[in-house]
RNA sequence: CGGGGUAUAGCGCAGUUGGUAGCGCGCCACGUUCGGGACGUGGAGGCCGUGUGUUCGAGUCACAUUACCCCGACCA
């Protein structure tokens, strides 16, 4: 009750959602390590569902999984100039490999004699070590393409961390591919950003805008960065995934050349792409309400919870048997079901608890239902309850899960549409950006104008949308000509 | 890294002019309850973030330090 009240009081404060809802909702808790998080089993189960769905999509598009080392020799990182510049400020570095008893007898200290000859960087991303490896894998056009993905953790020592959105350590997948031609690599970049967009829509029920980053927002070392951008319920944008066309930058830095059919040597063309546990943050911020999480059925660790209403052990025993049958029926359809038969909690408490955890469907059965052959069915997305005959409940739930998945997607899409505006003057932009939302505006294409807007409004160009209709216009700031609208927003 | 705040029981918090710690929730036991977060009685649980000072005496005062939160700066 207290949590719900606080959230209502400060509806737009997502930090509060994290601290008072998410943490309590058993998703994660702060660990002692700076900016890192413990992901509790319930939260990790969501990640596992995401992994399974993404991994299938990667396999379906011809990719394979591999694993590369956590530690990267410092010298590797400096081989690609832009790359090192982008990451240098946020690297954790291993300098020693041994501890010793402290001379003053208090605990242990780093043994100065165990200094590493070359420091090791804890990977902030794996391009360098992977391209150093690919050098030995690729000699001929017959070795191409190389289409690898790895599921891993990375470390970025950000100045400021935020639960799920920017933790010092996070889990992600990173795909790294090598191609014989520029066209093929660009096609791959495009293909994978669309895989992410499909995943967001189909599984997370989050609509996203696909587009390209401007030069100033690009990945360090990339020629082009494709991204998916999602709108959170406070109108802010969240970058949910990226796919980079790396050109021949890394191939040249790590000397990865192959012999073509004509016998001539050429550098390979590269891409990399990734999504992280930030997606869990996106999921929460896109759908949750003041009763807690709202999870899309396709990613919910528990899709249906069964709550008995009973008094006394005898009734509970009867109810258990009864509910177990329903559970078996649902499970036969591949639905994940939790039977909450705890005897020390009242049903009302359980209702609130499972709502907090975002379980899409709840079935409650009491003595009255036993007599009448009914069940009470409640859906998390609308909080509607309905009394149903027991017969056919499995089929009904099956349909309902699909409906909930669609409904929360539509809700998120409608919200985004209602908060997306075409704006043509800078004055109007400056006023309306305060209330959040996506703004489709004309921009003259210069970094100077982009920087000025960021400086004055805190809004950035989230992306230059792909496949948008060309529309000639004038930059809202400088009045210079523009050929299409770009997406401006404040972001996380 | 700059500004502000916090650190006392598993969680949320009190703790007055310095005098060796308390409340609510939760937990354990028993009983009454049970269709939207039940109640009674009893019980367990604390090096007051860490260090150094001041003092007869520090949760309380001073200094330092660490961690976390918020706002910036920074950023896949």
Coordinates of C-alpha atoms (C1' of nucleotides) in Angstrom, one line a residue:
Chain A
X1 CA 0.0 0.0 0.0
X2 CA 2.8 2.3 0.9
X3 CA 4.6 1.6 -2.3
X4 CA 1.5 2.2 -4.4
X5 CA 0.9 5.5 -2.6
X6 CA 4.4 6.8 -3.1
X7 CA 4.3 5.9 -6.8
X8 CA 1.0 7.7 -7.2
X9 CA 2.5 10.8 -5.6
X10 CA 5.4 10.9 -7.9
X11 CA 4.1 9.2 -11.0
X12 CA 6.9 10.3 -13.3
X13 CA 9.7 9.3 -11.1
X14 CA 11.0 6.1 -12.5
X15 CA 13.8 5.8 -10.0
X16 CA 11.1 5.3 -7.4
X17 CA 9.6 2.6 -9.5
X18 CA 13.0 0.8 -9.5
X19 CA 13.7 1.3 -5.8
X20 CA 10.2 0.7 -4.5
X21 CA 8.7 -1.6 -7.0
X22 CA 11.3 -3.4 -8.9
X23 CA 13.6 -4.2 -6.1
X24 CA 10.7 -5.2 -4.0
X25 CA 9.3 -7.1 -6.9
X26 CA 12.2 -9.5 -6.6
X27 CA 13.8 -8.5 -9.8
X28 CA 17.0 -7.2 -8.5
X29 CA 18.7 -5.7 -5.5
X30 CA 21.7 -3.6 -5.2
X31 CA 24.9 -5.5 -4.4
X32 CA 27.8 -4.1 -2.5
X33 CA 29.8 -3.6 -5.7
X34 CA 29.6 -0.1 -7.1
X35 CA 26.9 0.2 -9.7
X36 CA 26.3 -3.5 -10.1
X37 CA 23.2 -5.4 -9.4
X38 CA 22.1 -8.7 -8.2
X39 CA 19.5 -10.1 -10.5
X40 CA 17.2 -12.2 -8.4
X41 CA 15.8 -15.5 -9.8
X42 CA 12.5 -13.9 -10.9
X43 CA 14.2 -11.2 -12.8
X44 CA 16.8 -13.6 -14.3
X45 CA 14.0 -15.8 -15.5
X46 CA 12.8 -12.9 -17.7
X47 CA 16.3 -12.5 -19.1
X48 CA 16.4 -16.2 -19.8
X49 CA 13.2 -15.9 -21.8
X50 CA 14.6 -13.0 -23.7
X51 CA 17.8 -15.0 -24.4
X52 CA 15.9 -18.0 -25.7
X53 CA 13.8 -15.9 -28.1
X54 CA 16.7 -13.9 -29.3
X55 CA 19.0 -16.9 -29.6
X56 CA 16.4 -18.6 -31.8
X57 CA 16.2 -15.6 -34.1
X58 CA 20.0 -15.5 -34.3
X59 CA 20.2 -19.2 -35.2
X60 CA 17.4 -18.7 -37.8
X61 CA 19.5 -16.0 -39.5
X62 CA 22.5 -18.3 -39.7
X63 CA 24.5 -17.3 -36.6
X64 CA 26.4 -19.5 -34.2
X65 CA 27.5 -18.9 -30.6
X66 CA 31.1 -18.7 -29.4
X67 CA 32.9 -17.3 -26.4
X68 CA 35.8 -15.0 -26.1
X69 CA 38.0 -13.9 -23.1
X70 CA 36.9 -11.5 -20.4
X71 CA 40.3 -9.9 -20.3
X72 CA 41.7 -7.8 -23.1
X73 CA 45.3 -6.8 -23.3
X74 CA 45.5 -3.1 -23.1
X75 CA 47.4 -2.8 -26.4
X76 CA 44.5 -4.4 -28.3
X77 CA 42.2 -1.6 -27.3
X78 CA 44.4 1.1 -28.7
X79 CA 44.6 -0.4 -32.2
X80 CA 41.5 1.3 -33.4
X81 CA 41.8 5.0 -32.7
X82 CA 38.2 6.0 -32.4
X83 CA 37.3 2.9 -30.5
X84 CA 39.8 3.5 -27.7
X85 CA 38.8 7.1 -27.5
X86 CA 35.2 6.1 -26.9
X87 CA 35.9 3.6 -24.2
X88 CA 39.1 4.7 -22.5
X89 CA 37.3 6.7 -19.9
X90 CA 35.3 3.8 -18.6
X91 CA 37.6 0.8 -18.4
X92 CA 38.3 -1.4 -15.4
X93 CA 41.9 -2.4 -15.5
X94 CA 43.6 -5.5 -14.0
X95 CA 47.1 -4.6 -12.9
X96 CA 48.1 -7.3 -10.5
X97 CA 47.5 -11.1 -10.1
X98 CA 48.3 -11.8 -6.4
X99 CA 47.5 -10.6 -2.9
X100 CA 49.6 -11.0 0.2
X101 CA 49.2 -10.6 3.9
X102 CA 49.5 -7.0 4.9
X103 CA 52.8 -6.1 6.6
X104 CA 50.8 -4.5 9.4
X105 CA 48.9 -7.7 10.0
X106 CA 45.5 -6.3 9.0
X107 CA 44.0 -8.2 6.1
X108 CA 45.6 -8.5 2.7
X109 CA 47.2 -6.0 0.3
X110 CA 48.1 -6.2 -3.4
X111 CA 51.5 -7.9 -3.8
X112 CA 53.6 -5.3 -5.6
X113 CA 55.8 -8.0 -7.1
X114 CA 52.8 -9.5 -8.9
X115 CA 52.4 -6.6 -11.3
X116 CA 51.3 -7.6 -14.8
X117 CA 53.7 -6.8 -17.5
X118 CA 50.8 -5.7 -19.6
X119 CA 47.6 -4.6 -17.9
X120 CA 44.4 -6.3 -18.9
X121 CA 41.2 -4.4 -19.5
X122 CA 38.0 -6.0 -18.4
X123 CA 36.0 -6.0 -21.7
X124 CA 33.7 -3.0 -22.2
X125 CA 32.9 -4.7 -25.5
X126 CA 34.7 -7.4 -27.4
X127 CA 35.5 -6.0 -30.9
X128 CA 39.2 -5.9 -30.3
X129 CA 39.8 -9.3 -28.9
X130 CA 37.4 -10.9 -31.4
X131 CA 39.1 -9.2 -34.4
X132 CA 42.4 -10.3 -33.0
X133 CA 41.1 -13.8 -33.1
X134 CA 39.3 -13.5 -36.5
X135 CA 42.7 -12.6 -38.0
X136 CA 43.7 -16.3 -37.6
X137 CA 40.3 -17.6 -38.8
X138 CA 40.1 -15.8 -42.0
X139 CA 42.5 -16.2 -45.0
X140 CA 40.2 -16.8 -48.0
X141 CA 36.8 -15.7 -49.3
X142 CA 35.8 -19.3 -48.5
X143 CA 36.1 -18.6 -44.8
X144 CA 33.5 -15.9 -45.1
X145 CA 31.1 -14.9 -43.8
X146 CA 31.9 -15.4 -40.1
X147 CA 28.7 -15.0 -38.2
X148 CA 29.4 -15.3 -34.4
X149 CA 27.4 -14.2 -31.4
X150 CA 28.5 -14.4 -27.7
X151 CA 26.4 -14.2 -24.6
X152 CA 28.6 -12.5 -22.0
X153 CA 29.0 -9.9 -19.3
X154 CA 30.8 -6.6 -19.9
X155 CA 32.0 -3.8 -17.6
X156 CA 31.8 -0.1 -18.2
X157 CA 32.9 2.1 -15.4
X158 CA 30.3 4.8 -16.0
X159 CA 30.3 7.9 -13.9
X160 CA 26.7 7.5 -13.0
X161 CA 24.9 4.2 -12.9
X162 CA 21.2 3.4 -13.0
X163 CA 19.6 0.2 -12.1
X164 CA 19.0 -1.9 -15.4
X165 CA 19.7 1.1 -17.7
X166 CA 23.3 1.7 -17.0
X167 CA 24.9 -0.7 -14.6
X168 CA 28.7 -1.0 -14.2
X169 CA 28.5 -4.6 -15.2
X170 CA 25.7 -5.9 -17.4
X171 CA 24.7 -9.0 -19.3
X172 CA 24.3 -8.8 -23.0
X173 CA 24.8 -10.6 -26.3
X174 CA 27.2 -9.2 -28.9
X175 CA 27.3 -10.4 -32.5
X176 CA 30.4 -9.9 -34.5
X177 CA 30.4 -10.7 -38.2
X178 CA 32.9 -10.6 -41.0
X179 CA 32.0 -10.3 -44.7
X180 CA 33.6 -10.3 -48.1
X181 CA 31.8 -7.2 -49.3
X182 CA 30.6 -3.9 -48.1
X183 CA 27.1 -4.6 -49.4
X184 CA 26.8 -7.9 -47.5
X185 CA 28.0 -6.2 -44.3
X186 CA 25.5 -3.4 -44.6
X187 CA 22.7 -6.0 -45.3
X188 CA 23.7 -7.8 -42.1
X189 CA 23.7 -4.6 -40.1
X190 CA 20.2 -3.9 -41.4
X191 CA 19.0 -7.5 -40.9
X192 CA 20.0 -7.6 -37.3
X193 CA 18.5 -4.2 -36.3
X194 CA 15.3 -5.6 -37.7
X195 CA 15.7 -8.8 -35.7
X196 CA 15.8 -6.6 -32.6
X197 CA 12.8 -4.5 -33.7
X198 CA 10.8 -7.7 -34.3
X199 CA 11.8 -9.1 -30.9
X200 CA 10.8 -5.9 -29.2
X201 CA 7.4 -5.9 -30.9
X202 CA 6.6 -9.6 -30.7
X203 CA 8.0 -10.5 -27.3
X204 CA 8.4 -7.4 -25.3
X205 CA 5.2 -5.8 -26.7
X206 CA 7.2 -2.6 -27.1
X207 CA 6.9 -0.7 -30.3
X208 CA 10.2 0.7 -31.5
X209 CA 11.5 3.2 -34.2
X210 CA 14.3 1.8 -36.4
X211 CA 16.8 4.3 -37.7
X212 CA 20.4 5.5 -37.9
X213 CA 22.4 7.4 -35.3
X214 CA 23.9 10.7 -36.2
X215 CA 27.7 10.9 -36.4
X216 CA 27.9 12.3 -32.8
X217 CA 25.8 9.5 -31.4
X218 CA 27.5 6.7 -33.3
X219 CA 29.4 3.8 -31.7
X220 CA 33.1 4.4 -31.3
X221 CA 34.7 2.9 -34.4
X222 CA 31.6 2.5 -36.5
X223 CA 30.7 3.9 -39.9
X224 CA 27.0 3.7 -39.3
X225 CA 25.0 2.8 -36.2
X226 CA 21.5 1.5 -36.6
X227 CA 19.3 1.4 -33.5
X228 CA 15.9 0.8 -32.1
X229 CA 14.4 3.5 -30.0
X230 CA 11.5 2.9 -27.6
X231 CA 9.3 5.4 -25.7
X232 CA 8.9 5.0 -22.0
X233 CA 5.7 6.0 -20.2
X234 CA 7.2 9.4 -19.2
X235 CA 7.8 10.3 -22.8
X236 CA 11.6 9.7 -22.6
X237 CA 13.4 7.7 -25.2
X238 CA 15.4 4.6 -24.5
X239 CA 17.9 3.1 -26.9
X240 CA 17.1 -0.5 -26.7
X241 CA 19.5 -2.1 -29.1
X242 CA 22.1 -1.2 -31.7
X243 CA 23.6 -2.7 -34.9
X244 CA 26.8 -1.2 -36.2
X245 CA 28.3 -1.2 -39.7
X246 CA 32.0 -1.1 -38.9
X247 CA 33.4 -0.8 -42.5
X248 CA 36.9 -2.1 -42.7
X249 CA 38.1 -0.2 -39.6
X250 CA 38.7 -3.2 -37.4
X251 CA 39.9 -5.4 -40.2
X252 CA 42.6 -2.7 -40.9
X253 CA 43.4 -2.3 -37.2
X254 CA 43.9 -6.0 -36.7
X255 CA 45.1 -6.8 -40.2
X256 CA 42.3 -9.2 -41.2
X257 CA 42.7 -9.8 -44.9
X258 CA 41.4 -12.5 -47.2
X259 CA 42.2 -13.7 -50.7
X260 CA 39.3 -13.2 -53.1
X261 CA 38.4 -15.4 -56.0
X262 CA 40.7 -13.3 -58.2
X263 CA 43.6 -13.9 -55.8
X264 CA 43.7 -10.4 -54.6
X265 CA 43.9 -9.5 -50.9
X266 CA 41.3 -7.3 -49.4
X267 CA 40.3 -6.3 -45.9
X268 CA 37.0 -7.9 -44.6
X269 CA 33.9 -5.9 -43.8
X270 CA 32.5 -6.0 -40.3
X271 CA 29.4 -5.6 -38.2
X272 CA 28.6 -5.8 -34.6
X273 CA 25.3 -5.7 -32.8
X274 CA 24.0 -6.1 -29.2
X275 CA 21.2 -5.9 -26.7
X276 CA 21.6 -6.0 -23.0
X277 CA 19.8 -6.4 -19.7
X278 CA 18.7 -2.9 -20.3
X279 CA 15.8 -4.5 -22.1
X280 CA 14.4 -5.5 -18.8
X281 CA 14.4 -1.9 -17.8
X282 CA 12.6 -1.1 -21.1
X283 CA 10.0 -3.7 -20.3
X284 CA 9.3 -2.3 -16.9
X285 CA 9.2 1.3 -17.9
X286 CA 7.1 0.7 -20.9
X287 CA 4.3 -1.3 -19.3
X288 CA 4.2 -1.1 -15.5
X289 CA 1.5 0.6 -13.6
X290 CA 1.0 1.6 -10.0
X291 CA 0.1 -1.9 -9.0
X292 CA 3.5 -3.1 -10.1
X293 CA 4.9 -4.8 -13.1
X294 CA 2.9 -5.7 -16.2
X295 CA 4.7 -8.4 -18.0
X296 CA 3.9 -9.5 -21.6
X297 CA 2.8 -13.2 -21.5
X298 CA 5.6 -14.2 -23.9
X299 CA 8.3 -13.1 -21.4
X300 CA 6.5 -13.7 -18.1
X301 CA 8.3 -16.4 -16.0
X302 CA 4.9 -17.3 -14.6
X303 CA 2.0 -16.8 -17.1
X304 CA -0.8 -18.0 -14.9
X305 CA -1.1 -18.1 -11.1
X306 CA -3.6 -20.2 -9.3
X307 CA -4.9 -18.9 -6.0
X308 CA -7.1 -21.1 -3.8
X309 CA -9.5 -19.4 -1.4
X310 CA -10.1 -21.7 1.6
X311 CA -10.4 -22.0 5.3
X312 CA -8.8 -24.9 7.1
X313 CA -6.6 -27.7 6.0
X314 CA -9.4 -29.9 4.7
X315 CA -10.6 -27.3 2.3
X316 CA -7.0 -26.6 1.2
X317 CA -6.5 -30.2 0.5
X318 CA -9.6 -30.4 -1.7
X319 CA -8.7 -27.2 -3.4
X320 CA -5.1 -28.4 -4.1
X321 CA -6.4 -31.4 -5.9
X322 CA -8.9 -29.3 -7.9
X323 CA -6.3 -26.7 -8.9
X324 CA -3.7 -29.3 -9.7
X325 CA -6.0 -30.6 -12.4
X326 CA -6.4 -27.1 -13.9
X327 CA -2.6 -26.7 -13.6
X328 CA -2.0 -29.9 -15.5
X329 CA -4.4 -28.9 -18.2
X330 CA -2.8 -25.5 -18.7
X331 CA 0.7 -27.0 -18.7
X332 CA -0.3 -29.5 -21.4
X333 CA -0.7 -26.4 -23.6
X334 CA 2.8 -25.2 -22.7
X335 CA 1.6 -22.5 -20.3
X336 CA 3.7 -21.9 -17.2
X337 CA 1.7 -22.1 -14.1
X338 CA 2.3 -21.4 -10.4
X339 CA 0.0 -22.9 -7.9
X340 CA 0.2 -20.6 -4.8
X341 CA -1.0 -23.0 -2.1
X342 CA 0.8 -21.3 0.8
X343 CA -1.3 -21.7 3.9
X344 CA 0.0 -18.8 5.9
X345 CA -1.2 -16.0 3.6
X346 CA -4.6 -14.8 2.8
X347 CA -5.8 -14.8 -0.7
X348 CA -6.1 -11.0 -0.9
X349 CA -2.4 -10.7 0.0
X350 CA -1.5 -13.2 -2.7
X351 CA -3.5 -11.2 -5.3
X352 CA -1.6 -8.1 -4.5
X353 CA 1.7 -9.9 -4.5
X354 CA 1.3 -11.5 -7.9
X355 CA 0.0 -8.3 -9.4
X356 CA 3.2 -6.6 -8.1
X357 CA 5.2 -9.3 -9.9
X358 CA 3.2 -8.8 -13.2
X359 CA 1.8 -12.3 -13.7
X360 CA -0.6 -11.9 -16.7
X361 CA -3.4 -14.1 -15.6
X362 CA -4.8 -15.1 -12.2
X363 CA -7.3 -17.8 -11.5
X364 CA -8.9 -17.8 -8.1
X365 CA -11.1 -20.7 -6.9
X366 CA -13.1 -20.8 -3.7
X367 CA -15.7 -23.1 -2.2
X368 CA -18.4 -21.2 -4.0
X369 CA -16.7 -21.9 -7.3
X370 CA -16.3 -25.5 -6.4
X371 CA -20.0 -25.8 -5.9
X372 CA -21.0 -23.9 -9.0
X373 CA -18.2 -25.3 -11.3
X374 CA -16.7 -21.9 -12.0
X375 CA -13.4 -20.0 -11.6
X376 CA -12.6 -16.3 -11.2
X377 CA -10.3 -15.1 -13.9
X378 CA -8.4 -11.8 -13.6
X379 CA -6.1 -10.2 -16.2
X380 CA -3.2 -8.1 -15.1
X381 CA -3.2 -5.6 -18.0
X382 CA -6.7 -4.3 -17.4
X383 CA -7.3 -5.6 -13.9
X384 CA -10.7 -6.9 -15.1
X385 CA -12.2 -9.9 -13.4
X386 CA -14.7 -12.4 -14.8
X387 CA -16.5 -15.5 -13.6
X388 CA -16.2 -18.4 -16.0
X389 CA -17.4 -22.0 -16.2
X390 CA -14.6 -24.4 -15.3
X391 CA -15.1 -26.2 -18.6
X392 CA -13.1 -24.6 -21.4
X393 CA -11.0 -22.6 -19.0
X394 CA -7.8 -23.8 -20.6
X395 CA -8.8 -22.7 -24.0
X396 CA -10.0 -19.4 -22.7
X397 CA -6.7 -18.8 -20.9
X398 CA -4.8 -19.7 -24.0
X399 CA -6.7 -17.1 -26.0
X400 CA -6.5 -14.6 -23.2
X401 CA -2.7 -14.8 -23.1
X402 CA -2.5 -13.9 -26.8
X403 CA -5.0 -11.1 -26.2
X404 CA -3.0 -9.6 -23.3
X405 CA 0.2 -9.7 -25.4
X406 CA -1.6 -7.8 -28.2
X407 CA -3.4 -5.5 -25.9
X408 CA -0.3 -4.2 -24.0
X409 CA 1.5 -3.8 -27.4
X410 CA -1.4 -1.7 -28.7
X411 CA -1.5 0.3 -25.5
X412 CA 2.2 1.1 -25.8
X413 CA 1.8 1.9 -29.5
X414 CA -1.2 4.2 -28.9
X415 CA 0.8 6.0 -26.1
X416 CA 3.7 6.5 -28.4
X417 CA 1.5 7.8 -31.2
X418 CA -0.3 10.2 -28.9
X419 CA 3.1 11.5 -27.8
X420 CA 4.8 11.9 -31.1
X421 CA 4.5 15.3 -32.7
X422 CA 5.5 17.0 -35.9
X423 CA 7.0 20.4 -34.9
X424 CA 8.3 23.0 -37.3
X425 CA 9.5 25.9 -35.1
X426 CA 12.2 25.9 -32.6
X427 CA 10.1 28.0 -30.2
X428 CA 7.4 25.4 -30.2
X429 CA 9.9 22.6 -29.8
X430 CA 11.5 24.2 -26.7
X431 CA 8.2 24.5 -25.0
X432 CA 6.8 21.1 -25.9
X433 CA 9.9 19.1 -25.2
X434 CA 9.4 19.8 -21.5
X435 CA 6.4 17.5 -21.5
X436 CA 8.3 14.7 -23.1
X437 CA 7.5 12.7 -26.3
X438 CA 9.1 12.1 -29.7
X439 CA 9.4 15.1 -32.0
X440 CA 9.7 14.8 -35.7
X441 CA 11.5 17.8 -36.9
X442 CA 13.6 19.0 -39.8
X443 CA 17.3 19.3 -39.1
X444 CA 20.1 20.8 -41.3
X445 CA 22.3 17.7 -40.9
X446 CA 25.1 19.6 -39.0
X447 CA 26.7 18.5 -35.8
X448 CA 26.7 22.2 -34.7
X449 CA 22.9 22.5 -34.8
X450 CA 22.5 19.1 -33.1
X451 CA 24.9 20.2 -30.3
X452 CA 23.1 23.5 -29.9
X453 CA 19.7 21.8 -29.5
X454 CA 21.2 19.4 -27.0
X455 CA 22.7 22.2 -25.0
X456 CA 19.6 24.3 -25.0
X457 CA 16.9 21.6 -24.5
X458 CA 18.7 18.4 -23.4
X459 CA 17.0 16.7 -26.3
X460 CA 19.1 14.6 -28.7
X461 CA 18.5 13.2 -32.1
X462 CA 17.4 9.6 -31.3
X463 CA 17.7 8.5 -34.8
X464 CA 17.2 9.3 -38.4
X465 CA 14.3 7.0 -39.1
X466 CA 14.7 4.3 -41.7
X467 CA 12.1 4.1 -44.5
X468 CA 10.5 7.4 -43.7
X469 CA 8.9 9.3 -46.5
X470 CA 11.2 12.0 -47.9
X471 CA 9.8 15.4 -47.1
X472 CA 11.6 18.6 -48.0
X473 CA 11.6 21.2 -45.3
X474 CA 13.6 23.7 -43.4
X475 CA 15.7 23.1 -40.3
X476 CA 13.7 24.3 -37.3
X477 CA 16.8 26.1 -36.0
X478 CA 18.8 27.4 -38.9
X479 CA 16.2 27.3 -41.7
X480 CA 18.6 25.5 -44.0
X481 CA 17.1 22.9 -46.3
X482 CA 16.4 19.3 -45.0
X483 CA 15.2 16.2 -46.8
X484 CA 13.5 14.3 -44.0
X485 CA 12.4 14.6 -40.4
X486 CA 14.5 13.1 -37.6
X487 CA 13.4 12.0 -34.2
X488 CA 14.2 14.3 -31.3
X489 CA 13.6 13.3 -27.6
X490 CA 15.1 13.4 -24.2
X491 CA 16.5 10.1 -23.3
X492 CA 17.8 7.8 -20.6
Chain B
rC1 C1' 34.1 14.7 -11.0
rG2 C1' 30.7 19.1 -8.9
rG3 C1' 26.1 20.2 -5.8
rG4 C1' 22.6 18.1 -2.2
rG5 C1' 21.0 14.0 0.9
rU6 C1' 21.3 9.3 3.5
rA7 C1' 23.9 5.3 6.5
rU8 C1' 20.6 2.7 13.6
rA9 C1' 17.2 -5.2 13.6
rG10 C1' 15.6 -8.7 7.2
rC11 C1' 12.8 -4.0 5.3
rG12 C1' 10.9 1.1 6.4
rC13 C1' 12.1 4.6 10.2
rA14 C1' 12.3 7.3 15.5
rG15 C1' 16.1 8.5 18.8
rU16 C1' 15.3 15.5 22.6
rU17 C1' 20.5 19.8 25.8
rG18 C1' 25.9 13.6 25.0
rG19 C1' 24.2 9.2 30.1
rU20 C1' 25.5 2.0 27.0
rA21 C1' 19.0 1.8 21.9
rG22 C1' 13.2 2.0 20.4
rC23 C1' 8.6 1.8 16.8
rG24 C1' 6.0 -0.2 12.5
rC25 C1' 6.2 -4.2 9.0
rG26 C1' 8.3 -8.9 8.4
rC27 C1' 10.0 -13.5 11.1
rC28 C1' 9.0 -17.7 15.0
rA29 C1' 5.1 -20.1 18.4
rC30 C1' -0.1 -20.6 19.9
rG31 C1' -5.2 -19.2 19.2
rU32 C1' -9.2 -16.8 16.4
rU33 C1' -9.8 -15.7 11.2
rC34 C1' -9.9 -16.6 5.7
rG35 C1' -14.2 -14.3 -1.7
rG36 C1' -8.9 -8.1 -2.3
rG37 C1' -2.9 -6.7 1.5
rA38 C1' -6.6 -10.1 9.0
rC39 C1' -6.3 -9.9 14.5
rG40 C1' -4.7 -11.1 19.6
rU41 C1' -1.0 -12.9 23.1
rG42 C1' 4.0 -14.3 23.7
rG43 C1' 9.1 -14.6 21.5
rA44 C1' 13.7 -14.1 18.7
rG45 C1' 16.7 -10.5 16.4
rG46 C1' 21.4 -4.5 16.7
rC47 C1' 30.0 -3.5 17.2
rC48 C1' 24.1 2.6 15.5
rG49 C1' 28.6 2.2 7.8
rU50 C1' 34.2 2.4 9.0
rG51 C1' 38.4 4.9 11.4
rU52 C1' 40.5 8.7 14.4
rG53 C1' 39.6 12.4 17.9
rU54 C1' 37.0 15.5 22.0
rU55 C1' 34.8 13.6 26.8
rC56 C1' 34.4 10.5 33.1
rG57 C1' 30.9 8.9 29.2
rA58 C1' 29.5 9.2 21.9
rG59 C1' 24.0 6.5 17.9
rU60 C1' 24.2 11.8 19.3
rC61 C1' 29.9 16.5 18.8
rA62 C1' 34.5 17.2 15.3
rC63 C1' 37.6 15.4 11.4
rA64 C1' 38.5 11.8 7.9
rU65 C1' 36.9 7.7 5.0
rU66 C1' 33.6 4.3 2.4
rA67 C1' 29.0 3.1 0.2
rC68 C1' 24.3 4.3 -1.6
rC69 C1' 20.3 7.8 -3.4
rC70 C1' 18.9 12.5 -6.1
rC71 C1' 20.4 16.6 -9.6
rG72 C1' 24.3 17.8 -13.1
rA73 C1' 28.6 16.6 -16.1
rC74 C1' 29.7 11.9 -18.8
rC75 C1' 27.9 7.6 -21.7
rA76 C1' 26.5 2.0 -25.0

